[in-house]
Coordinates of N, CA and C in Angstrom, one line a residue:
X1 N -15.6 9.6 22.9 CA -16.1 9.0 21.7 C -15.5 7.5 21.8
X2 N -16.2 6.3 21.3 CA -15.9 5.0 21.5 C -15.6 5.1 19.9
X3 N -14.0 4.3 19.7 CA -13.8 3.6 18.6 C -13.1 2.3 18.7
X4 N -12.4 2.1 17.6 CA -12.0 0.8 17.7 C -10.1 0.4 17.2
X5 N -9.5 -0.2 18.0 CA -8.5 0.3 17.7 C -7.5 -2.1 17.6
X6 N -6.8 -2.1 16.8 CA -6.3 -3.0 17.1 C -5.0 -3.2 17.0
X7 N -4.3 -4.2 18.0 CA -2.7 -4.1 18.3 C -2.6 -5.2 18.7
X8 N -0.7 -5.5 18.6 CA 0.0 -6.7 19.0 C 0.6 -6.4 20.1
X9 N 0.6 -4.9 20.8 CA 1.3 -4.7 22.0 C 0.5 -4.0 23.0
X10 N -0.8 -3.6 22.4 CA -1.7 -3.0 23.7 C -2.3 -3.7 24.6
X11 N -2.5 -3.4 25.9 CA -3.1 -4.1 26.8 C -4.5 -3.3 27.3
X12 N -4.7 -4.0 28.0 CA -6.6 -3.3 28.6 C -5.8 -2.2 29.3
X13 N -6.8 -1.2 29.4 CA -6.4 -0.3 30.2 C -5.1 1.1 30.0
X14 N -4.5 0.2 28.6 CA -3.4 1.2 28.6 C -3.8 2.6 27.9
X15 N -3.1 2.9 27.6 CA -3.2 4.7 26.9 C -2.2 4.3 25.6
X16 N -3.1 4.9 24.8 CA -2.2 4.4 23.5 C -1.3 6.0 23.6
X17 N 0.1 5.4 23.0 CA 1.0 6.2 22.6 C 1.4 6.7 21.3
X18 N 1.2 7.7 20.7 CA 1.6 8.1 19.2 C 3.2 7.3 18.9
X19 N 3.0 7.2 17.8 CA 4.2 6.5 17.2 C 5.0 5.7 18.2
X20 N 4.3 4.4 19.0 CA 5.3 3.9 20.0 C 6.1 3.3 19.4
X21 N 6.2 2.5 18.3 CA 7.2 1.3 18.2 C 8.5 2.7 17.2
X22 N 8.4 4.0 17.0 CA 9.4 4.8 16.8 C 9.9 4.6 15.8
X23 N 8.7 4.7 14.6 CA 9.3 4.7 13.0 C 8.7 5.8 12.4
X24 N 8.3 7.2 13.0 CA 8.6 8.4 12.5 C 10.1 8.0 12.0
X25 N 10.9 7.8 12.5 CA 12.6 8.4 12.0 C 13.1 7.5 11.0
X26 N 12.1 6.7 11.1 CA 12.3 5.6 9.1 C 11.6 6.7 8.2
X27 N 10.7 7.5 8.5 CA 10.1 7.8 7.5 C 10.4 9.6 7.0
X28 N 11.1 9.7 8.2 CA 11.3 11.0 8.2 C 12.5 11.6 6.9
X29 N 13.6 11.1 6.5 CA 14.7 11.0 5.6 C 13.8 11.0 4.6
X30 N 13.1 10.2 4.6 CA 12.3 10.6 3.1 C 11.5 11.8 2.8
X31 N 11.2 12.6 3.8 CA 10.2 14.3 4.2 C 11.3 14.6 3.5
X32 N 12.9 14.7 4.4 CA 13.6 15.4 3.8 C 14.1 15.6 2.4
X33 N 14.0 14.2 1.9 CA 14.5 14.2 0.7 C 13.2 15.1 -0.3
X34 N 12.4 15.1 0.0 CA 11.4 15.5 -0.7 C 11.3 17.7 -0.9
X35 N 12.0 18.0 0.8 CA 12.4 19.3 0.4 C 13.3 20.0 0.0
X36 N 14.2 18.5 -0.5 CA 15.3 19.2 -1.5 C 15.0 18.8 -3.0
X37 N 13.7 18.0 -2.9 CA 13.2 17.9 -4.9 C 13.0 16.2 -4.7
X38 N 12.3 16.4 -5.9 CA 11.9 15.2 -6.6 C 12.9 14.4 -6.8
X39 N 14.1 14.7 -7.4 CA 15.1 13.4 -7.8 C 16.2 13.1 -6.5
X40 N 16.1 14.0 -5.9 CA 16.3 13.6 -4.1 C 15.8 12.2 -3.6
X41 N 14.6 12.7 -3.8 CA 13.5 11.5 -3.5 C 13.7 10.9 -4.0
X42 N 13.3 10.4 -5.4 CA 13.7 9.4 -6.1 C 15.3 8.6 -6.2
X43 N 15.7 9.3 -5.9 CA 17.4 8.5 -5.6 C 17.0 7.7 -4.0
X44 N 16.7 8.4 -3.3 CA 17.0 7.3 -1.5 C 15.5 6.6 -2.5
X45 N 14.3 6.8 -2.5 CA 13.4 5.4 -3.0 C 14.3 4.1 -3.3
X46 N 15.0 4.5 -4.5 CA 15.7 3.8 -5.3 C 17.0 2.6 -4.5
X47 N 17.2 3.6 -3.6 CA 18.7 3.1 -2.7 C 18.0 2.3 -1.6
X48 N 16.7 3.3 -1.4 CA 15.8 1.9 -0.3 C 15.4 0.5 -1.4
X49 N 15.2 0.5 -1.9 CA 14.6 -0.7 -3.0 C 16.2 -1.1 -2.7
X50 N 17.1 -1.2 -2.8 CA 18.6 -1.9 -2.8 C 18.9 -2.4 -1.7
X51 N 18.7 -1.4 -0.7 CA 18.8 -2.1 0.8 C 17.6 -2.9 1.2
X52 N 16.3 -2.8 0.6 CA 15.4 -4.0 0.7 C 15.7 -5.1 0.6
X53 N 16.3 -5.3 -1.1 CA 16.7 -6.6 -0.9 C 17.6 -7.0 -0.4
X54 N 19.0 -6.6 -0.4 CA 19.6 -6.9 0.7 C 19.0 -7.4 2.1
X55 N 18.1 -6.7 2.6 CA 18.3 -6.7 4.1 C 17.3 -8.3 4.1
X56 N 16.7 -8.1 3.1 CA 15.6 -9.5 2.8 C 16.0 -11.0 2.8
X57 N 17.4 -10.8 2.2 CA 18.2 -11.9 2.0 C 18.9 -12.2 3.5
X58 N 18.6 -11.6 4.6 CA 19.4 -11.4 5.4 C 18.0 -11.5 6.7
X59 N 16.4 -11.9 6.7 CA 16.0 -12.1 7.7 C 15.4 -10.5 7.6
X60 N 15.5 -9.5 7.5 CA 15.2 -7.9 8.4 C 14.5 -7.6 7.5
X61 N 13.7 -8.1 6.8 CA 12.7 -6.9 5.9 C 12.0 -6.1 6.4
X62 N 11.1 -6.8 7.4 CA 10.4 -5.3 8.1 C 10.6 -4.7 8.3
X63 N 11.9 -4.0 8.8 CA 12.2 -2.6 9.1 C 12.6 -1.8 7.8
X64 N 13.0 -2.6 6.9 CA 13.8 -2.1 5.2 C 12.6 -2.2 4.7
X65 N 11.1 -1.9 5.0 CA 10.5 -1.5 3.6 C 10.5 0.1 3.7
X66 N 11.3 0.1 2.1 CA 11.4 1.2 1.9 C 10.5 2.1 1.2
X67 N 9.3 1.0 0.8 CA 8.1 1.5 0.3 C 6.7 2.0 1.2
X68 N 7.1 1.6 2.4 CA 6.4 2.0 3.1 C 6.9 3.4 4.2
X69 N 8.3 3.7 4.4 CA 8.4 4.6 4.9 C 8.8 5.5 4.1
X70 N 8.6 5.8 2.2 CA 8.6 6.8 1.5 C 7.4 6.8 1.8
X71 N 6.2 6.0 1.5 CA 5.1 6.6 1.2 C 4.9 7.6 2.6
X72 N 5.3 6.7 4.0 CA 5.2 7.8 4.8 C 5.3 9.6 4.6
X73 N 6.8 9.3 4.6 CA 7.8 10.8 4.2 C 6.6 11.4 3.2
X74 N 6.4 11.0 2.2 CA 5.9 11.5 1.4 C 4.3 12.2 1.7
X75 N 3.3 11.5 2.6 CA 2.2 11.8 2.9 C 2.7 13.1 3.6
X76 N 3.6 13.0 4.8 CA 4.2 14.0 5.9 C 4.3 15.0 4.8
X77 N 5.2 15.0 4.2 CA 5.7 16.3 3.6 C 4.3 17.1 2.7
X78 N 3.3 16.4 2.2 CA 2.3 16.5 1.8 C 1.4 17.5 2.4
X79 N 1.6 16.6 4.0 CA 0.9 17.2 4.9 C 1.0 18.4 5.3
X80 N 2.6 18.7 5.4 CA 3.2 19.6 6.0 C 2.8 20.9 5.4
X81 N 3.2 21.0 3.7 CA 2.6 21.9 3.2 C 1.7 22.2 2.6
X82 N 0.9 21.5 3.0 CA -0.9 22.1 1.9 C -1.8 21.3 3.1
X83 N -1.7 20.8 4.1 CA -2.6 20.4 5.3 C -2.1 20.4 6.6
X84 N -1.4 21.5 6.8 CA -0.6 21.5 8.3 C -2.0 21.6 9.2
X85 N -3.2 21.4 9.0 CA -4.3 21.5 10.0 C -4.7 19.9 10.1
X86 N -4.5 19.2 9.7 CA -4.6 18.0 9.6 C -3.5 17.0 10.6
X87 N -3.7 16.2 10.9 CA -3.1 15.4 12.2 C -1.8 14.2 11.2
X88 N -0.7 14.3 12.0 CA 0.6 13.5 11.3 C 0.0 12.0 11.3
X89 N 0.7 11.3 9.9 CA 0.2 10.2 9.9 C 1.0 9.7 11.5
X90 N 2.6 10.0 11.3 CA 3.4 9.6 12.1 C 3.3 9.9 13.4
X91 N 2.3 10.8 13.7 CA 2.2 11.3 15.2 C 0.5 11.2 15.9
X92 N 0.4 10.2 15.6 CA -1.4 9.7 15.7 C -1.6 8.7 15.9
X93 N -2.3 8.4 16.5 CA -3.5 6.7 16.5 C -4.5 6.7 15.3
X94 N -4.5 5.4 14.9 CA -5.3 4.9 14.2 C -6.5 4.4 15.1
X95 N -7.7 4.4 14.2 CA -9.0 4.0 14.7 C -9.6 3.7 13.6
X96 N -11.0 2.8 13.9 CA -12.2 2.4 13.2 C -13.3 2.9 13.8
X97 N -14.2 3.4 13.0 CA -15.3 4.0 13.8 C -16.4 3.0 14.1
X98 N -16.3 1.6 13.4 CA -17.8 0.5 13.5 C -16.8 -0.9 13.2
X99 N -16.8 -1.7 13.8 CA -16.8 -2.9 14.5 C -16.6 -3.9 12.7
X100 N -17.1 -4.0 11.5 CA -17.7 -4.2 10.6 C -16.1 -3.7 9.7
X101 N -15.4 -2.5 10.0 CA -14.3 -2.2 9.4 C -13.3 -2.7 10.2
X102 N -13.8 -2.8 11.2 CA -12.3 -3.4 12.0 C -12.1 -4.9 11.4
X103 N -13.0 -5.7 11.5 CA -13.1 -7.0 10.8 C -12.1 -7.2 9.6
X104 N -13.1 -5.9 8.7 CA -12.4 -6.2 7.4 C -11.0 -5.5 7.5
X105 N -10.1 -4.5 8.4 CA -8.9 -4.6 8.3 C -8.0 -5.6 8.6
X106 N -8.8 -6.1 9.6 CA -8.1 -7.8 10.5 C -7.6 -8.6 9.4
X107 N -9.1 -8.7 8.6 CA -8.4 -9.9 7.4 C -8.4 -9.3 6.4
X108 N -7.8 -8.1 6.3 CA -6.6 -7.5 5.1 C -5.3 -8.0 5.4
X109 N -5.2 -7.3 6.6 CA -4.2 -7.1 7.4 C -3.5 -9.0 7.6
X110 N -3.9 -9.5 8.7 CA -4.0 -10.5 8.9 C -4.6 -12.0 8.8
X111 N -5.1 -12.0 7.4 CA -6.0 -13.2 6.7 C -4.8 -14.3 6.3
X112 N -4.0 -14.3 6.0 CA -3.3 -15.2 5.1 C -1.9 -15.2 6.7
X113 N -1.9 -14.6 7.4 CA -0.7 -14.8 8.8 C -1.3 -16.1 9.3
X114 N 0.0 -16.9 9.9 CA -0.3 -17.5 10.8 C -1.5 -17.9 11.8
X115 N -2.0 -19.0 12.4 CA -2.8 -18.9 13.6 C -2.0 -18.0 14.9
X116 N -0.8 -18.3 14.9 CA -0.1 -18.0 16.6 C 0.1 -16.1 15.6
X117 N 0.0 -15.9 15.2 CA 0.6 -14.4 13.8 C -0.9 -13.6 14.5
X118 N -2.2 -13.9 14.2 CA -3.5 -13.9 14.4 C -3.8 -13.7 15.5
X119 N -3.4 -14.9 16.6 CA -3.7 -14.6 17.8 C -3.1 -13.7 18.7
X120 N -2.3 -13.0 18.0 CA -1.6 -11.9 18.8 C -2.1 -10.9 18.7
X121 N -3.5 -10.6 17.6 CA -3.8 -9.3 17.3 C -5.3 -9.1 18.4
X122 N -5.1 -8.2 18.8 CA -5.9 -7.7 19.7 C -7.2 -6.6 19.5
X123 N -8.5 -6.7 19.4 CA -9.1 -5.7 18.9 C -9.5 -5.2 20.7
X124 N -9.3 -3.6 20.3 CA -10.0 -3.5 21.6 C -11.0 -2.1 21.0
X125 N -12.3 -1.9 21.9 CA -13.0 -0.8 22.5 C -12.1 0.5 22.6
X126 N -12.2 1.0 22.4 CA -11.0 2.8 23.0 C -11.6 3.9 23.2
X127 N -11.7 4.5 24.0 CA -12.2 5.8 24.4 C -11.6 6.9 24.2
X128 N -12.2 7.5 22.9 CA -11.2 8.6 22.7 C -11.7 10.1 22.9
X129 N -10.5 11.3 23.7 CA -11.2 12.1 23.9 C -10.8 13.2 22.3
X130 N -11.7 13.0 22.1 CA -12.1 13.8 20.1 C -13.2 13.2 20.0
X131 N -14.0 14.4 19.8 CA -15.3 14.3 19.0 C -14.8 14.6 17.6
X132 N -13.7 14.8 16.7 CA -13.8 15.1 15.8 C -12.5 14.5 15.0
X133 N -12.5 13.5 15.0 CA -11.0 13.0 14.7 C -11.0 12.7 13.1
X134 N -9.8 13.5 12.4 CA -9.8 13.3 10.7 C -10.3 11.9 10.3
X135 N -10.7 11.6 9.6 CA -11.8 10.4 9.2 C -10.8 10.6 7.2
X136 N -10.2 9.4 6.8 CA -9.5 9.4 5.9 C -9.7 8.6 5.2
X137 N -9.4 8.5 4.2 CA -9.4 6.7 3.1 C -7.9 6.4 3.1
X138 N -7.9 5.4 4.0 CA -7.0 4.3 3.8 C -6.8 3.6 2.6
X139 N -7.1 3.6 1.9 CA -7.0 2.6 0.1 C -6.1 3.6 0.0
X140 N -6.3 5.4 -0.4 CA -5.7 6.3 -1.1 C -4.0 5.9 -0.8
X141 N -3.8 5.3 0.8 CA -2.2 5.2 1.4 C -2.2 3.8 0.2
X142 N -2.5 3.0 0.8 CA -2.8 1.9 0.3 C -1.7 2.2 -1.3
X143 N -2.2 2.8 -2.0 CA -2.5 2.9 -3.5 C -1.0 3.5 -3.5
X144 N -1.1 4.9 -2.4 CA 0.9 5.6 -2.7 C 1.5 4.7 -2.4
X145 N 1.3 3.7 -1.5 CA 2.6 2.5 -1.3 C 3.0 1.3 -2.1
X146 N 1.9 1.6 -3.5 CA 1.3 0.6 -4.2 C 2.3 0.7 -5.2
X147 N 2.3 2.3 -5.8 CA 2.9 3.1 -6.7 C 4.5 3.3 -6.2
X148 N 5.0 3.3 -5.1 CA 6.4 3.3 -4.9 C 6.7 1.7 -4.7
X149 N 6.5 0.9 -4.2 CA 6.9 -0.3 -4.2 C 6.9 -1.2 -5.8
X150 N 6.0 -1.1 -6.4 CA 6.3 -1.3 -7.8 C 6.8 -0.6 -8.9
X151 N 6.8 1.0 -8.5 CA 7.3 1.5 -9.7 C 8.2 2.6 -9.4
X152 N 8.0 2.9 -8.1 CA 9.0 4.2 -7.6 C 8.9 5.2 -7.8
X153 N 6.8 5.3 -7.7 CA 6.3 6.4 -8.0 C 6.4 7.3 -7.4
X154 N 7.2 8.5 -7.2 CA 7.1 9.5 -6.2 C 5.9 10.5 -6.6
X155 N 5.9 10.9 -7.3 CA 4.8 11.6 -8.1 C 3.3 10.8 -7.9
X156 N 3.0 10.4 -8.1 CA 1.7 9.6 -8.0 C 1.6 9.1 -6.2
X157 N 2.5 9.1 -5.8 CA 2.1 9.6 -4.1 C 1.7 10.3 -3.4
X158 N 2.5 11.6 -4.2 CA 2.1 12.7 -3.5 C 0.7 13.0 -3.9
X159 N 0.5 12.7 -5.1 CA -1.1 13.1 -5.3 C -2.2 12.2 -4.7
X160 N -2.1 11.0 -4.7 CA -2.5 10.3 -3.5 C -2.2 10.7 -2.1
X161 N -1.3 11.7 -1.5 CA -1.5 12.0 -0.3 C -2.3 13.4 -0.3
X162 N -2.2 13.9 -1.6 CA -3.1 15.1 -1.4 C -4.7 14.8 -1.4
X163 N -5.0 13.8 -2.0 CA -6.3 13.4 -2.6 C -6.8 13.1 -0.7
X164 N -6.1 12.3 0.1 CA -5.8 11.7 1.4 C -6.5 12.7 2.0
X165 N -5.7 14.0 2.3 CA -5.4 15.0 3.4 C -6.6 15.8 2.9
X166 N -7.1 15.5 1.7 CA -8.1 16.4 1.4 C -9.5 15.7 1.3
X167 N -9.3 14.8 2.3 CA -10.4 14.1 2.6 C -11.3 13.5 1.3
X168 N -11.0 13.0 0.1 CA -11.4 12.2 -0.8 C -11.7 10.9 -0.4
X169 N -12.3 10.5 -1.2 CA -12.3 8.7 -0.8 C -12.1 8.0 -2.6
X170 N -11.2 6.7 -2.5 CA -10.9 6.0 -3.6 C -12.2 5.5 -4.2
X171 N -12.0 4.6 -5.0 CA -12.9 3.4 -5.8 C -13.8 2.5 -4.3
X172 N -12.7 2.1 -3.1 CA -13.5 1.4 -2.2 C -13.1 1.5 -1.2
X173 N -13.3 3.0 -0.8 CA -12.7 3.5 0.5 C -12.5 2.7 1.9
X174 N -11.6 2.8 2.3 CA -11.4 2.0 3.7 C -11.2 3.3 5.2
X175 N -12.1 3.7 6.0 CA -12.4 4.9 6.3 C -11.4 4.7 7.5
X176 N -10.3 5.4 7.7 CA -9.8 5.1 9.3 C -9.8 6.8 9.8
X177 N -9.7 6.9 11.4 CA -10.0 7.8 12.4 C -8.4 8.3 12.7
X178 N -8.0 9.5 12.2 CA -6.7 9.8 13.1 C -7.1 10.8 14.2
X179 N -5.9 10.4 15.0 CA -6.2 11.5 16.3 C -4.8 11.2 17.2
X180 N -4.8 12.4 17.6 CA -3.4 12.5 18.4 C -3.8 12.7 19.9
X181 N -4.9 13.0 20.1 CA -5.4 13.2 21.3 C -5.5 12.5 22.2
X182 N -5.7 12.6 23.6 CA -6.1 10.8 24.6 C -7.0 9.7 24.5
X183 N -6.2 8.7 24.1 CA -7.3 7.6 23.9 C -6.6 6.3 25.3
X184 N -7.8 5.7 25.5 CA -7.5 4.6 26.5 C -8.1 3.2 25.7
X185 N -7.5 1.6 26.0 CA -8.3 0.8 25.6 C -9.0 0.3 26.8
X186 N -10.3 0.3 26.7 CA -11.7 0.0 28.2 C -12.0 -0.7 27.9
X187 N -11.6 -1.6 26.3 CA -12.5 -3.2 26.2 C -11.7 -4.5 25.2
X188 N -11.7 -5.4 25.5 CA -10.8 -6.3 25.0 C -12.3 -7.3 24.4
X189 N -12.4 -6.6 22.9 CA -13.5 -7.4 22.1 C -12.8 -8.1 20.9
X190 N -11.5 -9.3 21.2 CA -10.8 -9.5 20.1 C -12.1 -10.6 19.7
X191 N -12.9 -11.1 20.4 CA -13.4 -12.1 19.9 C -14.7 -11.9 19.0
X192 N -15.1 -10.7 18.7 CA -15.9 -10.6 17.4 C -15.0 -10.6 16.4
X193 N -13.6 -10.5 16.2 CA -12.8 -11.1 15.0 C -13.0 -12.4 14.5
X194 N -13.5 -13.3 15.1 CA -13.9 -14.5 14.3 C -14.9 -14.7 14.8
X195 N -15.7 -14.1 14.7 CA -17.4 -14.2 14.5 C -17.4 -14.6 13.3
X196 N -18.0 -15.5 12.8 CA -19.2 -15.9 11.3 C -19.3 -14.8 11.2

């Protein structure tokens, strides 16, 4: 199956690898906290939001958002029990199924980054072997990370990851492809990203 996949570290030819840059284990602490309860969770949320700023003042935010690796934890543990037939966000490749969404994640994603920020993003062609790979709404993550980063929703995530795993779509669904299966990149088409 041909999809579309885009990165700052893939090259032509490679084989994408599930979770390469190895932030399962940011996200994972938060699964846990979630199978000892709710106010578990909500305490490390909380303690991550402290080390955020800290680490912010200090250069390292990217790896301290802690809004983004609860929402993880939280989709996982979501996953784990009421969709264990469903594929880890943490242990998958992302995809686009049409050329038209990859665009518009580019300039979600990367509209307001730098030129040299931009030029590092790479769309490629990918040949994936799955005919059937979970097809999700990206807004619904969107929305849990929306809800913990402003208000430290744990509750309203998880129902956002259930809405997710149960294949719903938001107000303006943004449709992405998981699959854990073999995929290769066979085509280096970054230059329909700035097509008119």
């Amino acid at each position: 199956m041909t999809v579309y996949h885009m990165s700052r570290t893939l090259k032509l030819g490679d084989a994408l690898v599930p979770d390469h840059q190895g932030c399962a284990a940011l996200a994972q602490p938060f699964t846990q906290a979630l199978e000892r309860g709710m106010d578990c969770f909500d305490s490390m949320a909380l303690t991550g939001k402290y080390l955020y700023a800290v680490l912010s003042r200090s250069g390292l935010r990217e790896w301290s958002d802690y809004a983004k690796w609860a929402a993880e934890g939280a989709f996982e543990y979501v996953r784990r029990r009421d969709f264990p037939h469903r594929p880890s966000r943490l242990g998958c490749n992302y995809f686009y199924s049409d050329l038209s969404s990859s665009k518009r994640l580019f300039e979600y994603d990367w509209g307001e980054a730098s030129p040299e920020e931009r030029a590092a993003v790479r769309l490629f062609e990918v040949e994936l072997e799955d005919e059937r790979p979970a097809r999700l709404d990206m807004s619904l993550y969107d929305a849990a990370y929306a809800a913990l980063s402003e208000r430290q929703d744990g509750q309203a995530a998880r129902e956002l990851a259930r809405r997710y795993f149960a294949g719903e779509g938001g107000g303006e669904p943004v449709w992405e492809l998981l699959s854990a299966r073999p995929a290769r990149a066979v085509k280096d088409i970054t230059g329909y990203l700035y097509e008119a």
